Short mmCIF file of C-alpha atoms in Angstrom, two decimals:
data_model
loop_
_atom_site.label_atom_id
_atom_site.label_comp_id
_atom_site.label_asym_id
_atom_site.label_seq_id
_atom_site.Cartn_x
_atom_site.Cartn_y
_atom_site.Cartn_z
CA MET A 1 84.63 81.97 124.10
CA LYS A 2 84.86 83.73 120.76
CA ARG A 3 86.91 86.89 120.42
CA LEU A 4 85.85 89.69 118.08
CA VAL A 5 88.72 91.92 117.03
CA TRP A 6 89.93 93.92 114.06
CA ILE A 7 91.79 92.28 111.26
CA SER A 8 92.88 94.07 108.10
CA ILE A 9 95.93 92.69 106.38
CA VAL A 10 97.20 92.09 102.84
CA THR A 11 94.66 89.70 101.32
CA GLY A 12 97.11 87.84 99.08
CA MET A 13 99.30 86.75 102.01
CA GLY A 14 97.02 85.21 104.59
CA LEU A 15 95.38 86.31 107.82
CA THR A 16 95.76 85.08 111.36
CA SER A 17 97.00 86.48 114.68
CA CYS A 18 99.70 88.65 116.28
CA ILE A 19 100.55 91.15 119.03
CA ASP A 20 100.39 94.89 119.67
CA GLU A 21 97.40 97.17 119.20
CA VAL A 22 93.98 95.50 119.61
CA ASN A 23 90.82 97.43 118.78
CA LEU A 24 87.57 95.95 120.03
CA ARG A 25 84.78 96.79 117.64
CA THR A 26 81.80 98.77 118.88
CA GLU A 27 78.44 99.43 117.23
CA GLY A 28 79.46 102.86 115.99
CA GLU A 29 83.00 102.10 114.87
CA GLU A 30 83.79 102.47 111.17
CA THR A 31 85.88 100.14 109.04
CA ARG A 32 89.30 101.09 107.70
CA ILE A 33 90.50 101.22 104.11
CA VAL A 34 93.18 98.63 103.33
CA VAL A 35 95.53 98.81 100.33
CA ASP A 36 97.55 95.86 98.99
CA ALA A 37 99.67 97.12 96.07
CA TRP A 38 102.80 95.96 94.26
CA ILE A 39 104.80 96.97 91.20
CA SER A 40 107.44 94.53 90.00
CA ASN A 41 109.12 93.09 86.92
CA ASP A 42 106.98 90.00 87.67
CA PRO A 43 103.50 90.58 86.11
CA GLU A 44 101.90 88.32 88.73
CA MET A 45 103.14 90.64 91.47
CA SER A 46 102.02 93.91 89.86
CA TYR A 47 98.54 94.77 91.09
CA VAL A 48 96.46 97.02 93.34
CA LYS A 49 93.66 95.90 95.69
CA VAL A 50 91.64 98.28 97.84
CA TYR A 51 89.06 96.96 100.29
CA GLU A 52 87.53 97.56 103.70
CA SER A 53 88.76 95.87 106.85
CA SER A 54 86.55 93.24 108.43
CA PRO A 55 85.97 92.02 112.00
CA PHE A 56 87.74 88.77 112.83
CA VAL A 57 86.13 86.03 114.90
CA SER A 58 88.62 83.48 116.24
CA ALA A 59 88.71 80.20 114.27
CA ASP A 60 87.05 81.88 111.24
CA PHE A 61 89.42 82.36 108.31
CA HIS A 62 86.83 82.79 105.52
CA ILE A 63 86.39 86.50 106.01
CA PRO A 64 84.27 88.44 103.48
CA PHE A 65 85.90 91.72 102.47
CA GLU A 66 84.04 94.71 101.08
CA ASP A 67 85.36 96.06 97.77
CA VAL A 68 86.04 99.83 97.71
CA PRO A 69 84.95 101.60 94.48
CA LEU A 70 87.68 103.72 92.89
CA SER A 71 87.75 106.40 90.20
CA GLY A 72 91.45 106.18 89.40
CA VAL A 73 94.60 104.13 90.14
CA TRP A 74 98.10 104.81 88.84
CA VAL A 75 101.74 104.38 89.79
CA GLU A 76 104.06 107.27 88.99
CA LYS A 77 107.79 106.99 88.41
CA GLN A 78 110.04 109.74 89.74
CA ASP A 79 111.09 110.62 86.18
CA GLY A 80 107.46 111.66 85.49
CA PHE A 81 106.20 108.54 83.69
CA ALA A 82 102.89 107.15 85.01
CA THR A 83 101.32 103.70 84.62
CA SER A 84 97.55 103.41 85.03
CA PHE A 85 95.97 100.32 86.58
CA ARG A 86 92.57 99.10 85.36
CA ALA A 87 89.91 96.73 86.67
CA PRO A 88 89.29 93.49 84.72
CA TYR A 89 86.48 93.30 82.19
CA PRO A 90 84.06 91.67 82.63
CA GLU A 91 83.98 92.31 86.35
CA GLN A 92 84.80 89.41 88.64
CA PRO A 93 83.38 88.59 92.08
CA GLY A 94 85.30 89.45 95.22
CA VAL A 95 87.87 92.19 95.78
CA THR A 96 88.73 93.93 92.49
CA VAL A 97 92.31 93.34 91.31
CA TYR A 98 93.60 96.31 89.29
CA LYS A 99 96.37 95.41 86.84
CA PRO A 100 98.77 97.63 84.81
CA PHE A 101 97.14 98.95 81.64
CA GLU A 102 100.34 100.12 79.91
CA GLU A 103 103.81 98.68 79.62
CA TYR A 104 106.37 100.06 82.05
CA ASP A 105 110.09 99.76 82.83
CA ILE A 106 111.39 98.89 86.29
CA GLU A 107 115.06 98.66 87.19
CA PRO A 108 117.04 98.70 90.46
CA GLY A 109 117.43 102.28 91.63
CA ASP A 110 114.08 103.46 90.21
CA ARG A 111 111.58 105.12 92.56
CA PHE A 112 107.78 104.76 92.36
CA ARG A 113 104.74 106.13 94.18
CA LEU A 114 101.16 104.81 94.28
CA ASN A 115 98.11 107.04 93.75
CA VAL A 116 94.53 105.93 94.40
CA ILE A 117 91.46 108.14 93.92
CA LEU A 118 88.40 106.97 95.85
CA ALA A 119 84.87 107.36 94.52
CA ASN A 120 84.35 110.31 96.91
CA GLY A 121 87.39 112.08 95.39
CA ASN A 122 89.81 111.49 98.26
CA HIS A 123 93.41 110.96 97.16
CA ILE A 124 95.41 108.13 98.80
CA GLN A 125 99.13 108.27 98.14
CA SER A 126 102.18 106.27 99.21
CA ASP A 127 105.69 107.41 100.03
CA TRP A 128 108.29 107.14 97.28
CA GLN A 129 109.61 103.56 97.20
CA GLN A 130 112.96 102.55 95.74
CA VAL A 131 113.58 99.38 93.73
CA TYR A 132 116.45 97.41 95.31
CA GLN A 133 119.07 95.12 93.83
CA PRO A 134 117.96 91.50 93.27
CA ALA A 135 119.78 88.46 94.61
CA ARG A 136 122.92 87.66 92.64
CA SER A 137 122.29 83.90 92.57
CA ILE A 138 120.07 81.22 94.11
CA GLU A 139 120.87 77.54 94.62
CA PHE A 140 118.99 74.70 96.34
CA ASP A 141 120.30 72.50 99.13
CA TYR A 142 118.61 69.45 100.68
CA GLU A 143 118.78 67.80 104.05
CA MET A 144 117.06 64.63 105.22
CA SER A 145 114.67 64.82 108.17
CA PHE A 146 112.25 62.46 109.89
CA GLN A 147 108.58 63.24 110.46
CA THR A 148 105.72 61.28 111.97
CA VAL A 149 102.89 60.58 109.53
CA PHE A 150 99.62 58.70 110.05
CA ILE A 151 98.99 55.78 107.67
CA PRO A 152 95.36 54.73 107.05
CA THR A 153 94.52 51.04 107.42
CA TRP A 154 91.73 48.76 106.11
CA ASN A 155 89.66 49.22 109.28
CA GLY A 156 89.97 53.01 109.23
CA GLU A 157 92.30 53.23 112.23
CA PRO A 158 95.44 55.19 111.26
CA PHE A 159 98.74 54.34 112.87
CA ALA A 160 101.80 56.54 113.34
CA GLN A 161 104.92 55.83 111.31
CA GLN A 162 108.17 57.70 110.91
CA ARG A 163 108.92 58.69 107.30
CA GLU A 164 111.88 60.34 105.65
CA PHE A 165 111.64 63.77 103.98
CA TYR A 166 113.99 66.03 102.07
CA ASP A 167 113.94 69.57 103.48
CA PHE A 168 114.56 72.30 100.90
CA LYS A 169 116.67 75.36 101.51
CA ALA A 170 117.45 78.19 99.12
CA ARG A 171 121.05 79.42 99.32
CA VAL A 172 120.89 83.09 98.33
CA GLU A 173 123.92 85.16 97.37
CA LYS A 174 123.59 88.90 97.90
CA ALA A 175 124.22 91.35 95.10
CA ASN A 176 126.57 93.24 97.45
CA SER A 177 127.89 91.48 100.54
CA GLN A 178 128.61 94.83 102.25
CA ALA A 179 125.01 96.09 101.98
CA ASP A 180 121.83 95.03 103.73
CA HIS A 181 119.32 93.20 101.56
CA ASN A 182 115.68 92.43 102.24
CA TYR A 183 113.68 89.81 100.40
CA TYR A 184 110.19 88.36 100.19
CA VAL A 185 110.47 84.65 99.33
CA LYS A 186 107.83 82.38 97.80
CA ALA A 187 108.30 78.65 97.24
CA MET A 188 106.14 76.41 95.06
CA GLY A 189 106.42 72.77 94.03
CA ILE A 190 104.81 70.21 91.72
CA GLU A 191 105.02 66.55 92.69
CA GLN A 192 104.74 63.69 90.20
CA ILE A 193 102.75 60.80 91.70
CA TYR A 194 102.39 57.25 90.37
CA THR A 195 99.46 54.91 91.03
CA SER A 196 98.91 51.30 89.94
CA SER A 197 96.00 49.61 88.19
CA MET A 198 95.03 46.37 86.46
CA SER A 199 93.37 48.40 83.70
CA GLU A 200 95.21 48.66 80.40
CA PHE A 201 93.89 52.20 79.86
CA CYS A 202 94.64 53.61 83.30
CA THR A 203 95.64 57.25 83.64
CA CYS A 204 97.95 56.38 86.49
CA THR A 205 100.25 59.43 86.68
CA CYS A 206 99.14 62.57 88.49
CA TYR A 207 100.72 65.92 89.34
CA MET A 208 100.06 67.59 92.68
CA THR A 209 100.74 71.34 92.88
CA TYR A 210 101.78 73.03 96.13
CA PRO A 211 101.46 76.79 95.45
CA ASN A 212 102.73 77.75 98.90
CA LEU A 213 105.29 75.10 99.73
CA ASN A 214 106.74 76.92 102.74
CA TYR A 215 103.21 77.34 104.21
CA SER A 216 103.88 80.83 105.52
CA LEU A 217 104.93 84.30 104.50
CA THR A 218 108.73 84.40 104.47
CA ALA A 219 110.41 87.79 104.68
CA VAL A 220 114.19 87.98 105.09
CA ASN A 221 115.91 90.93 106.77
CA SER A 222 119.53 90.39 105.83
CA THR A 223 121.82 92.47 108.03
CA SER A 224 124.52 89.81 108.20
CA PRO A 225 127.94 90.68 106.75
CA ALA A 226 128.03 87.24 105.12
CA SER A 227 127.63 87.19 101.33
CA THR A 228 125.21 84.21 101.38
CA TYR A 229 122.46 82.92 103.66
CA THR A 230 119.83 80.18 103.53
CA VAL A 231 116.04 80.37 103.55
CA PRO A 232 113.79 77.38 104.49
CA MET A 233 111.62 76.34 101.53
CA GLY A 234 109.52 73.34 102.62
CA SER A 235 109.93 69.59 102.22
CA MET A 236 109.06 66.60 100.02
CA THR A 237 108.60 62.89 100.71
CA ALA A 238 111.84 60.97 100.20
CA GLY A 239 110.27 57.56 99.57
CA ARG A 240 108.76 58.30 96.14
CA ASN A 241 111.04 57.72 93.15
CA THR A 242 109.28 60.27 90.95
CA ARG A 243 110.29 63.77 89.92
CA PHE A 244 109.60 66.94 91.89
CA TYR A 245 109.65 70.45 90.40
CA LEU A 246 110.81 73.15 92.82
CA LYS A 247 110.76 76.92 92.24
CA ALA A 248 111.83 79.82 94.47
CA ASP A 249 110.66 83.37 93.68
CA ILE A 250 112.67 86.04 95.48
CA TYR A 251 111.62 89.71 95.51
CA SER A 252 113.97 92.43 96.74
CA VAL A 253 112.08 94.91 98.92
CA SER A 254 112.89 97.86 101.16
CA ASP A 255 113.83 97.51 104.82
CA GLN A 256 110.50 99.06 105.83
CA ALA A 257 108.57 96.70 103.53
CA ALA A 258 110.43 93.67 104.89
CA GLY A 259 109.52 94.74 108.42
CA TYR A 260 105.88 95.09 107.39
CA LEU A 261 105.90 91.61 105.82
CA SER A 262 107.62 90.16 108.88
CA SER A 263 104.80 91.53 111.04
CA ILE A 264 102.28 89.69 108.88
CA GLY A 265 104.45 86.57 109.04
CA VAL A 266 104.26 86.67 112.83
CA GLN A 267 100.47 86.85 112.59
CA GLN A 268 100.48 83.74 110.43
CA THR A 269 102.55 81.76 112.93
CA ASN A 270 100.22 80.53 115.63
CA THR A 271 99.55 77.28 117.42
CA GLY A 272 95.79 77.53 117.88
CA SER A 273 96.12 77.91 121.66
CA ILE A 274 94.64 80.56 123.94
CA PHE A 275 98.12 82.01 124.28
CA ASP A 276 98.31 83.00 120.60
CA PRO A 277 98.56 86.77 120.17
CA MET A 278 95.48 88.43 118.73
CA PRO A 279 95.21 90.12 115.31
CA PHE A 280 96.11 93.78 115.09
CA LYS A 281 96.12 96.61 112.59
CA ILE A 282 99.24 97.17 110.50
CA SER A 283 99.81 100.62 109.02
CA GLY A 284 102.27 100.95 106.15
CA ASN A 285 103.42 103.78 103.88
CA LEU A 286 100.03 105.21 102.79
CA LYS A 287 98.11 108.37 103.67
CA ASN A 288 94.91 110.16 102.66
CA LEU A 289 95.99 113.56 101.31
CA ASP A 290 92.46 114.98 101.67
CA ASN A 291 91.92 113.59 105.17
CA PRO A 292 95.32 113.29 106.91
CA ASP A 293 93.73 112.09 110.16
CA GLU A 294 92.28 108.98 108.49
CA GLU A 295 94.29 105.82 109.13
CA ILE A 296 95.03 103.90 105.93
CA LEU A 297 96.16 100.30 106.42
CA GLY A 298 98.30 98.24 104.08
CA GLN A 299 101.40 98.87 102.00
CA PHE A 300 102.67 99.76 98.52
CA PHE A 301 105.65 97.59 97.56
CA THR A 302 108.30 97.90 94.89
CA ALA A 303 110.03 94.59 94.18
CA TYR A 304 112.62 93.33 91.74
CA HIS A 305 112.04 89.65 91.03
CA THR A 306 114.43 86.82 90.33
CA TYR A 307 113.91 83.08 90.60
CA HIS A 308 115.53 79.69 90.49
CA ASP A 309 113.85 76.42 89.55
CA GLU A 310 114.99 72.83 89.35
CA MET A 311 113.59 69.45 88.36
CA ILE A 312 114.58 67.05 91.13
CA ASN A 313 114.96 63.37 90.32
CA ARG A 314 114.19 61.58 93.58
CA ALA A 315 115.39 58.26 92.17
CA SER A 316 118.89 59.76 91.96
CA LEU A 317 118.61 61.14 95.50
CA PHE A 318 117.45 57.71 96.67
CA LEU A 319 120.57 56.07 95.22
CA GLU A 320 122.78 58.70 96.84
CA ASN A 321 121.19 57.95 100.22
CA ARG A 322 120.96 54.15 100.11
CA ASP A 323 122.66 53.94 103.50
CA LYS A 324 119.72 55.83 105.08
CA ASN A 325 117.26 52.88 104.63
CA ILE A 326 114.55 55.10 103.18
CA LYS A 327 111.11 53.48 103.26
CA ILE A 328 109.55 53.19 99.81
CA VAL A 329 106.08 54.73 99.44
CA TYR A 330 104.32 52.22 97.18
CA PRO A 331 101.81 53.48 94.57
CA GLU A 332 98.13 53.54 95.52
CA ALA A 333 95.92 50.99 93.74
CA VAL A 334 93.20 52.55 91.55
CA THR A 335 90.68 51.33 89.00
CA GLY A 336 91.28 53.63 86.03
CA SER A 337 92.54 57.03 87.17
CA CYS A 338 95.02 58.36 89.70
CA GLN A 339 92.44 60.99 90.65
CA GLU A 340 90.54 58.27 92.52
CA ALA A 341 93.32 58.38 95.13
CA TYR A 342 94.35 62.04 94.59
CA PRO A 343 91.21 64.01 93.66
CA ASP A 344 93.02 67.38 93.89
CA ALA A 345 95.76 66.35 91.48
CA ASP A 346 95.96 67.05 87.74
CA ILE A 347 96.33 64.33 85.10
CA VAL A 348 97.77 66.72 82.48
CA ALA A 349 101.54 67.13 82.76
CA PRO A 350 102.40 70.74 83.73
CA ILE A 351 104.79 72.71 81.51
CA PRO A 352 107.95 72.00 83.58
CA PHE A 353 107.39 68.24 83.18
CA ARG A 354 106.84 68.60 79.45
CA MET A 355 110.05 70.63 79.07
CA HIS A 356 112.33 68.29 81.04
#
C-alpha cells in the first residue's frame, strides 16, 4: 500500500525517510516554503534555493519541486557588508539556484544572516550564523574488507564471488582539541579503468567518476576530547592495478547545523522495509518576519571549507598486500572503445590524472 506523506528537505542532499512528526496531506492543506542556503569559501557551496515542499509517495524519489519566485536575496555580514545573490541568465529549468553576485570575504569568527524577499513582499530571515574553525589537517587511511559481488556469465546467470576492497577513512585533526567541532563531509572519487582490444586504435582507458563516494550525507558531531577522529569515506576495488583519485571536502558548521544535517542523514538511511521510519518536516533557523506563524522549512548554513586529495596507486597497494591473495580483476574485452563496457565513463582524462 502506498503512503502519502510530507517531504520537504534540502534538495542538494537527497530525500528519503525518518521519524518524528508526520503530516498526512488533505485536500485543503497548503505546501510549505523550503530554503536551502549556504555561504562558504567554496564557491560550489555558496548558493540559495527556495522552493515549495512536495508530497512524497513511498518508492518515488523523482519528486517535482515548485520554484518560488523571489524579488530579492542577499546575505548580510554583521559588520554591515551585504552580498546579493542573483538567478542565472538565461534561466534554467528546475529549482532556481541563486549565486553570489559580488565578491565577499569569509573567515572563521565572522557572522552572517540570510535575507529572502518573496514576490508577495514577505521577508524571510535566518538567525545569525557564525563561521567556525576548519579542520587542522586531513589524512587518508585504508583497510581491506571483503564484499560479495555478482559476476555475470556467458549464459546471463550471475554467480556470487567474494572480492577484496580498500575501505577509505579520513583521519581529521581538530583545530582545537579542547573545543567541540562539527563538520559536513563529502567524498568523491575518480577511478581509472583499463579494457583490452585487438584494435590498434582502441580507446581502451576510461575514467569513472563517483561524485558521492560515501553514498550518504555525513555530518560529524565531534564532542570527543580526542584531537583526531576518523570518518568513513567509501571503498574501491582492490583487484585493479590502476590509479584512483580520492578527495574529501570538509565543511565546519555550527552545532545546530550539524544536528539538522544529521536528521537528514537519518532520513537517507533506510532499508526499504515496512519498518523504515517515514519522512517528516525539518525546521531550521528561518522565520517569516511578516508572518511569524508561518512555518519555514530548511536551513541557512555558514561553512568554512578545507579539503584533502590524493592519487592512489593501486599497483603499489597490491604489492604491499601480496600476502592477502587479492584476486585480479581482468580488463573487459571491447572492440574499439572502453565505453562499450562502461557507457557512463569518460574517455578524456580528468584534470587530476593530467596533473599527476
